[in-house]
Short mmCIF file of N, CA, C and O in Angstrom, two decimals:
data_model
loop_
_atom_site.label_atom_id
_atom_site.label_comp_id
_atom_site.label_asym_id
_atom_site.label_seq_id
_atom_site.Cartn_x
_atom_site.Cartn_y
_atom_site.Cartn_z
N GLY A 11 -6.63 -158.89 -32.55
CA GLY A 11 -5.18 -158.85 -33.76
C GLY A 11 -4.72 -157.03 -33.11
O GLY A 11 -5.80 -156.32 -32.93
N GLY A 12 -3.12 -156.21 -33.24
CA GLY A 12 -3.08 -155.17 -33.24
C GLY A 12 -2.93 -154.48 -35.41
O GLY A 12 -3.65 -155.60 -35.98
N TRP A 13 -2.30 -153.55 -34.49
CA TRP A 13 -1.66 -153.00 -35.98
C TRP A 13 -0.82 -152.47 -36.34
O TRP A 13 0.05 -152.13 -35.19
N LEU A 14 -0.79 -152.16 -37.56
CA LEU A 14 0.99 -152.15 -38.20
C LEU A 14 1.46 -150.21 -37.45
O LEU A 14 0.29 -150.24 -38.87
N LEU A 15 2.01 -149.78 -37.00
CA LEU A 15 1.87 -148.40 -37.77
C LEU A 15 3.52 -148.75 -39.07
O LEU A 15 4.08 -148.86 -38.83
N ARG A 16 3.96 -146.87 -39.45
CA ARG A 16 4.39 -146.21 -40.61
C ARG A 16 5.52 -147.68 -40.17
O ARG A 16 5.97 -147.79 -41.50
N ASP A 17 5.86 -146.91 -38.91
CA ASP A 17 7.30 -147.69 -38.64
C ASP A 17 7.80 -148.61 -38.68
O ASP A 17 8.65 -149.30 -37.96
N GLY A 18 6.26 -149.74 -38.62
CA GLY A 18 6.29 -150.75 -38.83
C GLY A 18 6.28 -152.09 -36.89
O GLY A 18 6.29 -152.96 -36.69
N SER A 19 6.71 -150.52 -35.73
CA SER A 19 6.16 -151.69 -35.16
C SER A 19 4.85 -151.45 -34.69
O SER A 19 3.26 -150.85 -34.90
N ALA A 20 4.80 -152.47 -33.70
CA ALA A 20 3.01 -152.93 -33.75
C ALA A 20 2.72 -153.04 -32.31
O ALA A 20 3.51 -151.64 -31.35
N ARG A 21 1.25 -151.84 -32.53
CA ARG A 21 0.64 -151.16 -31.57
C ARG A 21 -0.53 -152.08 -30.91
O ARG A 21 -1.33 -151.47 -30.41
N SER A 22 -0.48 -153.17 -30.21
CA SER A 22 -1.50 -154.13 -30.60
C SER A 22 -1.78 -153.56 -28.70
O SER A 22 -3.89 -153.32 -28.55
N THR A 23 -1.19 -152.76 -27.63
CA THR A 23 -1.82 -153.60 -27.26
C THR A 23 -2.29 -151.66 -26.88
O THR A 23 -3.91 -151.28 -25.31
N LEU A 24 -2.53 -150.82 -27.68
CA LEU A 24 -3.75 -149.44 -27.44
C LEU A 24 -4.26 -149.46 -28.32
O LEU A 24 -5.69 -149.38 -27.79
N PHE A 25 -4.46 -150.51 -30.06
CA PHE A 25 -5.62 -150.27 -30.70
C PHE A 25 -6.01 -152.10 -31.48
O PHE A 25 -4.67 -152.22 -32.06
N THR A 26 -7.01 -152.18 -30.53
CA THR A 26 -7.05 -153.24 -31.64
C THR A 26 -8.02 -153.70 -32.87
O THR A 26 -8.51 -152.51 -33.11
N THR A 27 -7.74 -154.52 -33.56
CA THR A 27 -8.67 -154.00 -34.72
C THR A 27 -9.78 -153.85 -35.03
O THR A 27 -10.41 -152.86 -35.75
N ALA A 28 -10.85 -153.66 -33.63
CA ALA A 28 -12.16 -153.94 -33.49
C ALA A 28 -12.11 -151.56 -33.18
O ALA A 28 -12.69 -151.43 -34.49
N LYS A 29 -10.96 -151.26 -32.91
CA LYS A 29 -10.70 -149.95 -32.09
C LYS A 29 -10.30 -148.97 -33.72
O LYS A 29 -10.94 -147.72 -33.69
N MET A 30 -9.24 -149.75 -34.38
CA MET A 30 -9.21 -148.94 -35.11
C MET A 30 -9.74 -149.43 -36.45
O MET A 30 -9.68 -147.80 -37.55
N SER A 31 -11.15 -149.80 -36.29
CA SER A 31 -12.04 -149.56 -37.92
C SER A 31 -13.21 -148.58 -37.08
O SER A 31 -13.21 -148.12 -37.80
N GLU A 32 -13.04 -148.41 -36.04
CA GLU A 32 -13.81 -147.78 -35.31
C GLU A 32 -13.12 -145.79 -35.62
O GLU A 32 -13.96 -144.88 -36.57
N VAL A 33 -11.81 -145.93 -35.69
CA VAL A 33 -11.06 -144.58 -35.61
C VAL A 33 -11.22 -143.75 -37.31
O VAL A 33 -10.95 -143.32 -37.70
N GLU A 34 -10.63 -145.46 -38.18
CA GLU A 34 -11.04 -144.67 -40.11
C GLU A 34 -12.35 -145.55 -40.36
O GLU A 34 -12.63 -144.04 -40.98
N ALA A 35 -13.76 -144.59 -39.41
CA ALA A 35 -14.93 -144.65 -39.44
C ALA A 35 -15.18 -143.48 -39.81
O ALA A 35 -15.52 -142.41 -40.37
N THR A 36 -14.11 -143.24 -37.72
CA THR A 36 -14.79 -141.82 -37.68
C THR A 36 -13.73 -140.61 -38.27
O THR A 36 -14.07 -139.41 -39.14
N LEU A 37 -12.24 -140.89 -38.53
CA LEU A 37 -11.62 -140.79 -39.86
C LEU A 37 -12.51 -140.39 -41.56
O LEU A 37 -12.29 -138.94 -42.32
N GLN A 38 -13.29 -142.26 -41.65
CA GLN A 38 -13.33 -141.03 -42.80
C GLN A 38 -15.55 -140.73 -43.75
O GLN A 38 -15.26 -139.01 -43.95
N ARG A 39 -15.74 -140.48 -41.99
CA ARG A 39 -16.77 -139.76 -41.70
C ARG A 39 -16.47 -137.90 -41.85
O ARG A 39 -17.07 -136.86 -42.06
N ILE A 40 -15.24 -137.81 -41.15
CA ILE A 40 -14.65 -136.04 -40.83
C ILE A 40 -14.00 -136.20 -41.94
O ILE A 40 -14.53 -134.82 -42.32
N ASN A 41 -13.72 -136.67 -43.28
CA ASN A 41 -12.86 -136.17 -44.39
C ASN A 41 -13.61 -136.19 -44.91
O ASN A 41 -13.92 -135.56 -46.07
N SER A 42 -15.11 -136.75 -45.09
CA SER A 42 -16.12 -136.82 -46.22
C SER A 42 -17.46 -135.33 -45.23
O SER A 42 -18.32 -134.88 -46.79
N HIS A 43 -16.86 -134.97 -44.31
CA HIS A 43 -17.14 -133.33 -44.73
C HIS A 43 -16.93 -132.21 -45.44
O HIS A 43 -16.12 -132.23 -45.76
N LYS A 44 -17.88 -130.98 -45.39
CA LYS A 44 -17.42 -130.01 -46.46
C LYS A 44 -16.29 -129.06 -46.35
O LYS A 44 -16.61 -129.09 -44.75
N GLY A 45 -14.97 -129.15 -47.28
CA GLY A 45 -14.52 -128.12 -46.53
C GLY A 45 -13.18 -128.81 -45.93
O GLY A 45 -12.33 -128.67 -45.48
N VAL A 46 -13.41 -130.24 -45.49
CA VAL A 46 -12.31 -130.76 -45.06
C VAL A 46 -11.49 -131.28 -46.42
O VAL A 46 -11.25 -130.81 -47.21
N LEU A 47 -9.56 -130.52 -45.63
CA LEU A 47 -8.82 -129.68 -46.74
C LEU A 47 -8.07 -131.56 -45.75
O LEU A 47 -7.06 -132.21 -46.89
N GLY A 48 -7.58 -131.62 -44.59
CA GLY A 48 -6.49 -132.52 -44.73
C GLY A 48 -7.28 -132.98 -42.72
O GLY A 48 -7.49 -132.84 -42.15
N THR A 49 -6.67 -134.24 -42.76
CA THR A 49 -6.85 -135.11 -40.73
C THR A 49 -5.07 -135.39 -40.65
O THR A 49 -4.88 -136.27 -41.36
N ILE A 50 -4.94 -135.31 -40.23
CA ILE A 50 -3.51 -136.20 -39.04
C ILE A 50 -3.81 -136.39 -38.29
O ILE A 50 -4.10 -135.29 -37.15
N ILE A 51 -2.92 -137.42 -37.95
CA ILE A 51 -2.94 -137.59 -36.53
C ILE A 51 -1.82 -138.18 -35.93
O ILE A 51 -1.31 -139.32 -36.92
N VAL A 52 -1.33 -137.47 -34.78
CA VAL A 52 0.14 -137.06 -34.60
C VAL A 52 0.40 -138.65 -33.39
O VAL A 52 -0.53 -138.37 -32.15
N ASN A 53 1.21 -139.20 -32.85
CA ASN A 53 1.36 -139.61 -32.26
C ASN A 53 2.08 -139.41 -30.85
O ASN A 53 2.76 -137.80 -31.07
N ASP A 54 2.22 -139.07 -29.84
CA ASP A 54 3.35 -138.80 -28.04
C ASP A 54 4.54 -138.53 -28.97
O ASP A 54 5.41 -137.29 -27.52
N GLU A 55 5.27 -138.85 -29.83
CA GLU A 55 6.19 -138.93 -30.42
C GLU A 55 6.97 -138.04 -31.37
O GLU A 55 7.66 -137.42 -31.58
N GLY A 56 5.29 -137.11 -31.64
CA GLY A 56 5.36 -136.78 -32.20
C GLY A 56 5.40 -137.07 -34.19
O GLY A 56 5.12 -136.37 -34.80
N GLN A 57 5.20 -138.24 -34.54
CA GLN A 57 5.46 -138.70 -35.71
C GLN A 57 3.26 -138.80 -36.12
O GLN A 57 2.48 -139.30 -35.69
N ALA A 58 3.71 -138.52 -37.22
CA ALA A 58 2.54 -138.48 -37.70
C ALA A 58 2.59 -139.83 -38.38
O ALA A 58 2.86 -140.81 -38.98
N ILE A 59 0.70 -140.91 -37.99
CA ILE A 59 0.62 -141.89 -37.92
C ILE A 59 0.01 -141.84 -39.00
O ILE A 59 -0.67 -143.86 -39.41
N ARG A 60 -1.18 -141.96 -39.28
CA ARG A 60 -1.83 -141.63 -40.77
C ARG A 60 -1.77 -139.58 -40.73
O ARG A 60 -2.22 -139.18 -40.46
N THR A 61 -1.97 -139.46 -42.32
CA THR A 61 -2.46 -138.42 -42.50
C THR A 61 -3.46 -138.64 -43.71
O THR A 61 -3.00 -139.75 -44.57
N THR A 62 -3.67 -137.25 -44.13
CA THR A 62 -4.63 -137.56 -45.68
C THR A 62 -4.33 -135.95 -46.31
O THR A 62 -4.84 -136.17 -47.31
N ALA A 63 -3.07 -135.44 -45.58
CA ALA A 63 -2.62 -134.00 -46.46
C ALA A 63 -1.44 -134.32 -47.44
O ALA A 63 -0.55 -135.69 -47.05
N GLU A 64 -0.42 -133.55 -47.50
CA GLU A 64 -0.36 -134.18 -47.87
C GLU A 64 1.52 -134.33 -47.84
O GLU A 64 1.18 -133.60 -46.33
N ALA A 65 2.74 -134.29 -47.67
CA ALA A 65 4.11 -135.07 -46.33
C ALA A 65 4.34 -133.48 -46.00
O ALA A 65 4.24 -134.16 -45.19
N SER A 66 4.39 -132.23 -47.39
CA SER A 66 5.46 -130.74 -45.94
C SER A 66 4.31 -131.02 -44.71
O SER A 66 4.58 -129.92 -45.02
N VAL A 67 2.53 -130.58 -45.69
CA VAL A 67 1.99 -129.87 -44.90
C VAL A 67 1.33 -130.68 -43.89
O VAL A 67 1.77 -130.34 -42.39
N THR A 68 2.20 -132.23 -44.06
CA THR A 68 1.37 -132.70 -42.88
C THR A 68 3.23 -133.14 -42.34
O THR A 68 2.96 -132.82 -40.15
N ALA A 69 4.79 -132.75 -42.27
CA ALA A 69 5.31 -132.48 -41.80
C ALA A 69 5.53 -131.30 -40.42
O ALA A 69 5.78 -131.32 -39.43
N GLN A 70 4.85 -130.32 -41.62
CA GLN A 70 4.26 -129.08 -40.39
C GLN A 70 4.06 -129.42 -39.51
O GLN A 70 4.41 -129.23 -38.63
N TYR A 71 2.37 -130.01 -40.25
CA TYR A 71 1.01 -129.74 -38.28
C TYR A 71 1.80 -130.56 -37.43
O TYR A 71 1.32 -129.75 -36.06
N ALA A 72 2.20 -131.25 -38.00
CA ALA A 72 2.23 -132.76 -36.88
C ALA A 72 4.06 -132.29 -36.08
O ALA A 72 4.07 -132.60 -34.90
N GLU A 73 5.18 -131.47 -36.21
CA GLU A 73 5.94 -129.99 -36.18
C GLU A 73 5.05 -129.01 -35.18
O GLU A 73 5.24 -129.24 -33.93
N LEU A 74 4.59 -128.49 -35.70
CA LEU A 74 4.81 -127.42 -35.15
C LEU A 74 2.95 -127.49 -33.81
O LEU A 74 2.85 -127.09 -32.63
N ILE A 75 1.31 -127.82 -34.50
CA ILE A 75 0.34 -128.02 -33.27
C ILE A 75 0.35 -128.75 -32.41
O ILE A 75 -0.37 -128.40 -31.82
N PRO A 76 1.03 -129.91 -31.82
CA PRO A 76 1.20 -130.68 -31.12
C PRO A 76 1.79 -129.42 -30.13
O PRO A 76 1.07 -129.35 -28.69
N GLN A 77 2.93 -128.79 -30.10
CA GLN A 77 3.41 -128.08 -29.26
C GLN A 77 2.51 -126.98 -28.94
O GLN A 77 2.31 -126.40 -27.82
N LEU A 78 1.78 -126.09 -29.68
CA LEU A 78 0.43 -125.64 -29.59
C LEU A 78 -0.76 -126.10 -29.12
O LEU A 78 -0.97 -125.29 -27.54
N ALA A 79 -1.33 -127.35 -29.18
CA ALA A 79 -1.84 -128.31 -28.17
C ALA A 79 -0.93 -128.38 -26.57
O ALA A 79 -1.85 -127.86 -25.21
N SER A 80 -0.30 -128.34 -27.07
CA SER A 80 0.77 -128.25 -24.53
C SER A 80 0.78 -127.12 -24.29
O SER A 80 -0.08 -127.40 -23.11
N MET A 81 1.34 -126.22 -25.07
CA MET A 81 0.94 -124.59 -24.16
C MET A 81 -0.86 -124.51 -24.38
O MET A 81 -1.01 -123.71 -23.05
N ALA A 82 -1.46 -124.30 -25.26
CA ALA A 82 -2.62 -124.47 -24.58
C ALA A 82 -3.43 -125.30 -22.87
O ALA A 82 -4.16 -124.75 -22.42
N ARG A 83 -2.92 -126.04 -23.78
CA ARG A 83 -3.05 -127.56 -22.39
C ARG A 83 -2.81 -126.93 -21.57
O ARG A 83 -3.06 -126.57 -20.07
N SER A 84 -1.32 -126.25 -21.04
CA SER A 84 -0.66 -125.76 -19.65
C SER A 84 -1.53 -124.04 -19.09
O SER A 84 -1.65 -124.28 -17.75
N LEU A 85 -1.52 -123.22 -20.60
CA LEU A 85 -2.62 -122.21 -19.68
C LEU A 85 -3.83 -122.52 -18.86
O LEU A 85 -4.12 -121.98 -18.23
N VAL A 86 -4.49 -123.49 -19.70
CA VAL A 86 -5.67 -124.01 -19.36
C VAL A 86 -5.48 -124.87 -17.84
O VAL A 86 -6.32 -124.11 -16.90
N ARG A 87 -4.32 -125.18 -17.38
CA ARG A 87 -4.47 -126.63 -16.13
C ARG A 87 -3.97 -124.37 -15.81
O ARG A 87 -4.10 -124.84 -13.95
N ASP A 88 -2.89 -123.60 -15.76
CA ASP A 88 -2.42 -122.37 -14.74
C ASP A 88 -4.12 -122.37 -14.19
O ASP A 88 -3.76 -121.35 -12.92
N LEU A 89 -5.19 -121.93 -15.14
CA LEU A 89 -5.58 -120.76 -15.11
C LEU A 89 -6.96 -122.03 -13.96
O LEU A 89 -7.69 -121.39 -13.14
N ASP A 90 -7.27 -122.95 -14.43
CA ASP A 90 -7.43 -123.67 -12.75
C ASP A 90 -7.11 -124.63 -13.01
O ASP A 90 -6.89 -125.88 -13.98
N PRO A 91 -5.93 -125.26 -12.39
CA PRO A 91 -5.68 -127.30 -11.81
C PRO A 91 -6.74 -127.59 -12.17
O PRO A 91 -5.89 -129.57 -12.25
N GLN A 92 -7.62 -128.48 -12.26
CA GLN A 92 -8.87 -129.44 -12.20
C GLN A 92 -9.44 -128.96 -13.85
O GLN A 92 -10.08 -130.78 -14.20
N ASN A 93 -8.73 -127.84 -14.34
CA ASN A 93 -9.53 -128.19 -15.89
C ASN A 93 -8.11 -128.36 -16.53
O ASN A 93 -7.10 -129.12 -16.70
N ASP A 94 -8.78 -128.95 -17.71
CA ASP A 94 -7.88 -129.56 -18.72
C ASP A 94 -8.38 -129.52 -20.35
O ASP A 94 -9.33 -128.58 -19.96
N LEU A 95 -6.92 -129.83 -20.86
CA LEU A 95 -7.71 -128.79 -22.36
C LEU A 95 -8.13 -130.62 -23.44
O LEU A 95 -7.63 -131.49 -23.40
N GLN A 96 -9.91 -129.90 -24.06
CA GLN A 96 -10.55 -130.90 -25.09
C GLN A 96 -10.25 -130.44 -25.68
O GLN A 96 -10.26 -130.80 -26.81
N PHE A 97 -10.18 -129.27 -26.44
CA PHE A 97 -10.17 -128.86 -27.90
C PHE A 97 -10.26 -127.94 -27.96
O PHE A 97 -10.35 -126.77 -27.36
N LEU A 98 -8.88 -127.70 -29.25
CA LEU A 98 -8.84 -125.90 -29.43
C LEU A 98 -8.65 -126.09 -31.11
O LEU A 98 -8.94 -127.07 -31.73
N ARG A 99 -9.60 -124.94 -31.10
CA ARG A 99 -10.28 -124.37 -32.73
C ARG A 99 -9.56 -123.11 -32.66
O ARG A 99 -9.48 -121.81 -32.37
N MET A 100 -8.76 -123.01 -33.96
CA MET A 100 -8.19 -121.79 -34.81
C MET A 100 -8.59 -121.42 -36.35
O MET A 100 -8.93 -122.14 -36.58
N ARG A 101 -8.76 -120.35 -36.64
CA ARG A 101 -8.66 -119.45 -37.94
C ARG A 101 -7.83 -119.50 -38.22
O ARG A 101 -7.48 -117.72 -37.23
N SER A 102 -7.60 -118.95 -38.90
CA SER A 102 -6.52 -117.53 -40.21
C SER A 102 -7.79 -117.73 -40.85
O SER A 102 -8.74 -117.88 -41.52
N LYS A 103 -7.01 -116.48 -42.05
CA LYS A 103 -7.60 -115.99 -43.12
C LYS A 103 -7.53 -116.97 -43.93
O LYS A 103 -8.62 -117.44 -44.58
N MET A 104 -7.29 -118.39 -44.10
CA MET A 104 -7.16 -119.43 -45.13
C MET A 104 -8.19 -120.37 -44.48
O MET A 104 -8.25 -122.20 -45.13
N HIS A 105 -6.96 -121.26 -43.06
CA HIS A 105 -7.56 -122.05 -42.70
C HIS A 105 -8.46 -122.28 -41.61
O HIS A 105 -8.02 -121.17 -40.80
N GLU A 106 -9.55 -123.06 -41.04
CA GLU A 106 -9.95 -123.52 -40.04
C GLU A 106 -9.03 -124.86 -38.87
O GLU A 106 -9.08 -125.50 -39.99
N ILE A 107 -8.25 -124.77 -38.07
CA ILE A 107 -7.53 -126.03 -37.23
C ILE A 107 -7.87 -126.20 -36.50
O ILE A 107 -8.07 -124.87 -35.19
N MET A 108 -8.65 -127.67 -36.02
CA MET A 108 -9.07 -127.77 -34.92
C MET A 108 -8.46 -128.86 -34.57
O MET A 108 -7.74 -130.23 -35.02
N VAL A 109 -8.30 -129.05 -33.55
CA VAL A 109 -6.92 -129.93 -32.59
C VAL A 109 -8.00 -130.79 -31.33
O VAL A 109 -8.16 -129.82 -30.44
N ALA A 110 -8.51 -132.64 -31.46
CA ALA A 110 -8.30 -133.03 -30.02
C ALA A 110 -7.29 -132.91 -29.89
O ALA A 110 -6.95 -134.74 -30.10
N PRO A 111 -6.26 -133.29 -28.50
CA PRO A 111 -5.18 -133.54 -28.05
C PRO A 111 -5.54 -134.43 -26.89
O PRO A 111 -6.56 -134.40 -26.32
N ASP A 112 -4.58 -135.48 -26.86
CA ASP A 112 -5.45 -136.69 -26.05
C ASP A 112 -3.45 -137.19 -25.50
O ASP A 112 -2.85 -136.73 -25.82
N ASN A 113 -3.17 -138.01 -24.74
CA ASN A 113 -2.68 -138.93 -23.86
C ASN A 113 -1.24 -139.76 -24.89
O ASN A 113 -0.46 -138.91 -24.86
N ASP A 114 -1.64 -139.75 -25.80
CA ASP A 114 -1.06 -140.65 -26.69
C ASP A 114 -1.16 -140.25 -27.60
O ASP A 114 -0.47 -140.16 -28.90
N PHE A 115 -2.33 -139.00 -28.55
CA PHE A 115 -1.89 -138.86 -29.81
C PHE A 115 -3.43 -137.64 -29.42
O PHE A 115 -3.40 -137.34 -28.75
N THR A 116 -2.51 -136.91 -30.85
CA THR A 116 -3.30 -135.17 -31.68
C THR A 116 -4.08 -135.74 -32.60
O THR A 116 -2.96 -136.33 -33.49
N LEU A 117 -5.35 -135.40 -32.80
CA LEU A 117 -6.20 -135.78 -34.14
C LEU A 117 -6.52 -133.84 -34.36
O LEU A 117 -6.25 -133.40 -33.95
N ILE A 118 -6.12 -133.21 -35.54
CA ILE A 118 -5.07 -132.20 -36.68
C ILE A 118 -6.47 -132.60 -37.59
O ILE A 118 -6.44 -133.25 -38.57
N VAL A 119 -7.35 -131.44 -37.38
CA VAL A 119 -8.22 -131.29 -38.98
C VAL A 119 -7.81 -129.97 -39.45
O VAL A 119 -8.16 -129.14 -39.16
N ILE A 120 -7.93 -130.10 -40.64
CA ILE A 120 -8.06 -128.87 -41.61
C ILE A 120 -8.79 -128.11 -42.66
O ILE A 120 -8.87 -129.64 -43.36
N GLN A 121 -8.88 -127.40 -42.10
CA GLN A 121 -10.28 -127.66 -42.96
C GLN A 121 -10.61 -125.71 -43.88
O GLN A 121 -9.81 -125.14 -43.52
N ASP A 122 -10.69 -125.75 -44.53
CA ASP A 122 -11.00 -124.29 -45.71
C ASP A 122 -12.42 -123.57 -45.00
O ASP A 122 -13.86 -124.25 -45.08
N PRO A 123 -12.24 -122.73 -44.16
CA PRO A 123 -13.72 -121.86 -43.73
C PRO A 123 -14.59 -121.24 -44.18
O PRO A 123 -15.71 -121.20 -44.44
N THR A 124 -14.11 -121.51 -45.87
CA THR A 124 -14.83 -120.15 -46.81
C THR A 124 -15.59 -122.04 -46.73
O THR A 124 -17.19 -121.12 -47.71
N ALA A 125 -15.52 -122.73 -47.06
CA ALA A 125 -16.25 -124.04 -47.24
C ALA A 125 -17.54 -124.65 -46.54
O ALA A 125 -19.07 -125.58 -47.36
N VAL A 126 -17.89 -123.70 -45.13
CA VAL A 126 -18.70 -124.47 -44.12
C VAL A 126 -19.20 -123.37 -43.65
O VAL A 126 -19.94 -123.80 -43.47
N GLU A 127 -19.09 -122.51 -44.11
CA GLU A 127 -19.79 -121.26 -44.55
C GLU A 127 -21.43 -120.98 -45.42
O GLU A 127 -21.40 -121.01 -46.03
#
């Protein structure tokens, strides 16, 4: 079986129920880490399909982070066409943002860097 996204569309070809429970377990594990403020999964259309962050934070990150990941991926490929971006990690004064881009989805994890030191 498949699962339904927020907009009600089925994505059974991408995710089976078993795969989704694996995703849920991974998200629970990530969210249980000290200092994690939120996780957001953005689809290839720029829509947040899963989030633990506030709506305003989710909207902002869902719009901006995939753009940054795309630029970083282009930079990596420009340096070496055989290479590809696997992971992006940024730290600001207030947050550490970790991005795992994929073809269909982007995983964004926001954490408080002071909580993990």
